[in-house]
């Protein structure tokens, strides 16, 4: 398989973590690229020119991090990332994580292309408020309060989104403001799948 990615994409990191968790990293060629470059090789692979993009051994091109994770879960080894016994909880957490990631990524990309004043626009305000509300919700979330560090797709997605906020939006200072969430995330990120996929 081939995975198109870069070192700063939270979406790509979710997939990289899944590759380690499902023991598929050795079977996957990592194709580092810049999705924003007009002449990127990625455009030949997918018209969307977005990462992560996975090309399977059979040549299918899968985009969207959660869909790729779903595929890896089916073809890899070890415990399921989407256990049927806790399906709804796992998907609910994954949705919160993906939404948090979307809001944070849009703040970052908005500032990059429009300057920090985009924070004062209607959309900018909505995204910042969504991040804050989601942090509050996660800090009191039953899965977080239960303290389970099981690396389901839900836990992985939330943990990566939080790591991305630390990386790109440190002013949120979520670790100090939400210590329960911080303690839970610290447990989820223990292990090589997170250690070997640090943002750069
Ligand atoms: N919903 C997608 C989001 C992917 C995404 O936005 N990737 C960014 C990099 S972090 C990208 O490739 N952007 C290039 C573009 O939008 O043209 C997913 O979950 O994979």
Coordinates of C-alpha atoms and ligand atoms in Angstrom, one line a residue:
X1 CA 0.0 0.0 0.0
X2 CA 1.0 3.6 -0.4
X3 CA 0.0 6.5 1.9
X4 CA 0.3 10.1 0.8
X5 CA 0.9 12.3 3.7
X6 CA 2.9 15.1 5.3
X7 CA 4.2 15.5 8.9
X8 CA 1.9 18.3 10.0
X9 CA -1.6 17.0 9.0
X10 CA -3.7 15.8 11.9
X11 CA -5.8 13.7 9.5
X12 CA -2.7 12.0 8.2
X13 CA -1.5 11.4 11.7
X14 CA -4.7 9.5 12.6
X15 CA -4.0 7.2 9.7
X16 CA -0.4 6.8 10.6
X17 CA -1.3 5.9 14.2
X18 CA -3.8 3.3 12.8
X19 CA -1.1 1.8 10.6
X20 CA 1.0 1.1 13.7
X21 CA -1.9 -0.1 15.7
X22 CA -2.9 -2.5 13.0
X23 CA 0.7 -3.7 12.3
X24 CA 0.5 -2.4 8.7
X25 CA 3.3 0.1 8.8
X26 CA 5.8 -2.4 7.3
X27 CA 3.5 -3.0 4.4
X28 CA 3.0 0.6 3.6
X29 CA 5.2 3.0 1.6
X30 CA 4.9 6.5 3.0
X31 CA 4.8 9.0 0.2
X32 CA 5.7 12.4 1.7
X33 CA 4.1 15.3 -0.3
X34 CA 2.8 18.8 -0.2
X35 CA -0.9 18.6 -1.0
X36 CA -1.0 22.4 -1.7
X37 CA 1.6 22.3 -4.5
X38 CA 0.0 22.7 -7.9
X39 CA 2.5 20.2 -9.5
X40 CA 2.1 17.7 -6.7
X41 CA 2.3 14.0 -7.7
X42 CA -0.8 13.7 -5.6
X43 CA -3.0 15.4 -8.2
X44 CA -2.2 12.4 -10.5
X45 CA -3.5 10.1 -7.7
X46 CA -6.6 12.0 -6.6
X47 CA -8.4 15.0 -8.1
X48 CA -9.0 16.2 -4.6
X49 CA -5.2 16.6 -4.0
X50 CA -5.7 16.1 -0.3
X51 CA -3.9 14.0 2.3
X52 CA -4.2 11.5 3.7
X53 CA -4.8 9.4 0.5
X54 CA -4.3 5.6 0.6
X55 CA -3.6 3.5 -2.5
X56 CA -4.4 -0.1 -1.7
X57 CA -2.5 -3.1 -3.1
X58 CA -5.4 -3.6 -5.6
X59 CA -5.0 0.1 -6.7
X60 CA -8.1 1.5 -5.1
X61 CA -7.6 5.1 -4.0
X62 CA -9.2 5.9 -0.6
X63 CA -9.5 9.4 0.7
X64 CA -10.9 10.7 4.1
X65 CA -9.0 9.7 7.2
X66 CA -11.9 7.9 8.9
X67 CA -12.7 5.9 5.8
X68 CA -9.0 4.9 5.5
X69 CA -9.0 4.0 9.1
X70 CA -12.1 1.8 8.6
X71 CA -10.3 0.0 5.8
X72 CA -7.1 -0.5 7.8
X73 CA -9.1 -1.8 10.7
X74 CA -10.6 -4.5 8.4
X75 CA -7.3 -5.6 6.7
X76 CA -4.9 -5.3 9.6
X77 CA -4.0 -7.4 12.6
X78 CA -4.8 -7.2 16.3
X79 CA -7.7 -5.7 18.3
X80 CA -10.4 -3.8 16.3
X81 CA -10.2 0.0 16.3
X82 CA -14.0 0.0 16.0
X83 CA -15.1 -2.7 18.4
X84 CA -18.6 -3.9 17.8
X85 CA -19.3 -4.1 21.5
X86 CA -18.8 -0.3 21.9
X87 CA -19.6 0.8 18.3
X88 CA -21.8 3.8 19.1
X89 CA -19.4 5.1 21.8
X90 CA -16.5 4.7 19.5
X91 CA -18.2 6.5 16.5
X92 CA -19.5 9.2 18.8
X93 CA -16.0 9.9 20.1
X94 CA -14.5 9.8 16.6
X95 CA -17.1 12.3 15.4
X96 CA -16.2 14.7 18.3
X97 CA -12.5 14.2 17.5
X98 CA -12.9 14.8 13.8
X99 CA -15.1 17.9 14.4
X100 CA -12.5 19.3 16.8
X101 CA -9.8 18.6 14.2
X102 CA -11.8 20.3 11.5
X103 CA -12.5 23.4 13.6
X104 CA -8.8 23.7 14.7
X105 CA -7.5 23.0 11.2
X106 CA -9.8 25.7 9.7
X107 CA -8.6 28.2 12.3
X108 CA -5.0 27.5 11.4
X109 CA -5.5 27.6 7.6
X110 CA -7.7 30.6 7.9
X111 CA -5.0 32.5 9.8
X112 CA -2.4 31.4 7.3
X113 CA -4.2 32.7 4.3
X114 CA -6.2 35.5 5.8
X115 CA -4.2 36.7 8.8
X116 CA -5.2 36.6 12.5
X117 CA -8.1 38.9 11.9
X118 CA -10.1 36.0 10.4
X119 CA -10.7 35.1 14.1
X120 CA -13.1 38.0 14.3
X121 CA -15.2 37.0 11.3
X122 CA -18.4 35.1 11.7
X123 CA -16.9 31.8 10.6
X124 CA -13.7 32.4 12.7
X125 CA -15.8 33.1 15.8
X126 CA -17.9 29.9 15.2
X127 CA -14.8 27.7 14.9
X128 CA -13.1 29.1 18.0
X129 CA -16.3 28.7 20.0
X130 CA -16.8 25.2 18.7
X131 CA -13.3 24.3 19.9
X132 CA -13.9 25.7 23.3
X133 CA -17.3 23.9 23.7
X134 CA -15.9 20.6 22.5
X135 CA -13.0 20.8 25.0
X136 CA -15.5 21.3 27.8
X137 CA -17.7 18.4 26.5
X138 CA -14.7 16.1 26.2
X139 CA -13.4 17.0 29.7
X140 CA -16.7 15.7 31.1
X141 CA -17.2 12.9 28.5
X142 CA -18.1 9.4 30.0
X143 CA -15.3 7.8 28.0
X144 CA -12.8 10.3 29.4
X145 CA -14.1 10.1 33.0
X146 CA -13.9 6.3 32.8
X147 CA -10.2 6.8 32.1
X148 CA -10.0 4.0 29.5
X149 CA -6.9 4.3 27.4
X150 CA -8.0 1.8 24.8
X151 CA -6.9 3.1 21.5
X152 CA -10.1 2.9 19.6
X153 CA -10.6 5.0 16.5
X154 CA -12.6 7.4 18.7
X155 CA -9.8 7.8 21.3
X156 CA -7.2 8.0 18.6
X157 CA -9.0 10.8 16.7
X158 CA -9.6 12.9 19.8
X159 CA -6.1 12.4 21.1
X160 CA -4.6 13.5 17.7
X161 CA -7.0 16.5 17.6
X162 CA -5.8 17.6 21.0
X163 CA -2.2 17.1 20.1
X164 CA -2.8 19.2 17.0
X165 CA -4.2 22.0 19.2
X166 CA -1.1 21.9 21.4
X167 CA 1.0 22.0 18.2
X168 CA -0.7 24.8 16.3
X169 CA -3.0 26.6 18.8
X170 CA -1.0 26.5 22.1
X171 CA -2.9 29.6 23.4
X172 CA -5.9 27.4 24.1
X173 CA -3.7 25.9 26.9
X174 CA -6.2 23.1 27.1
X175 CA -3.8 20.8 29.1
X176 CA -3.9 23.2 32.1
X177 CA -7.5 24.2 31.8
X178 CA -8.9 20.7 31.4
X179 CA -6.7 18.4 33.6
X180 CA -9.1 15.5 33.4
X181 CA -8.9 15.5 29.6
X182 CA -5.2 16.0 29.7
X183 CA -4.7 12.9 32.0
X184 CA -6.8 10.8 29.7
X185 CA -5.0 12.0 26.5
X186 CA -1.6 11.4 28.1
X187 CA -2.6 7.7 28.6
X188 CA -4.0 7.3 25.1
X189 CA -0.8 8.6 23.5
X190 CA 1.5 6.3 25.4
X191 CA 3.2 3.8 23.1
X192 CA 5.0 3.8 19.8
X193 CA 2.1 4.6 17.5
X194 CA 2.0 8.1 18.9
X195 CA 5.7 8.5 19.7
X196 CA 6.7 7.6 16.2
X197 CA 4.2 10.0 14.5
X198 CA 5.0 13.3 16.3
X199 CA 4.0 16.4 14.4
X200 CA 6.8 18.3 12.7
Ligands
LIG1 N1 -11.8 15.3 5.8 C1 -10.5 15.1 5.3 C2 -9.6 16.3 5.5 C3 -8.3 16.2 4.8 C4 -7.6 17.5 4.7 O1 -8.2 18.6 4.8 N2 -6.3 17.5 4.4 C5 -5.5 18.7 4.2 C6 -4.1 18.6 4.9 S1 -4.3 18.6 6.7 C7 -5.2 18.9 2.8 O2 -4.7 18.0 2.1 N3 -5.5 20.1 2.2 C8 -5.2 20.4 0.8 C9 -6.4 21.0 0.2 O3 -7.5 21.1 0.8 O4 -6.3 21.4 -1.0 C10 -9.9 13.8 6.1 O5 -10.5 13.5 7.1 O6 -9.0 13.2 5.6

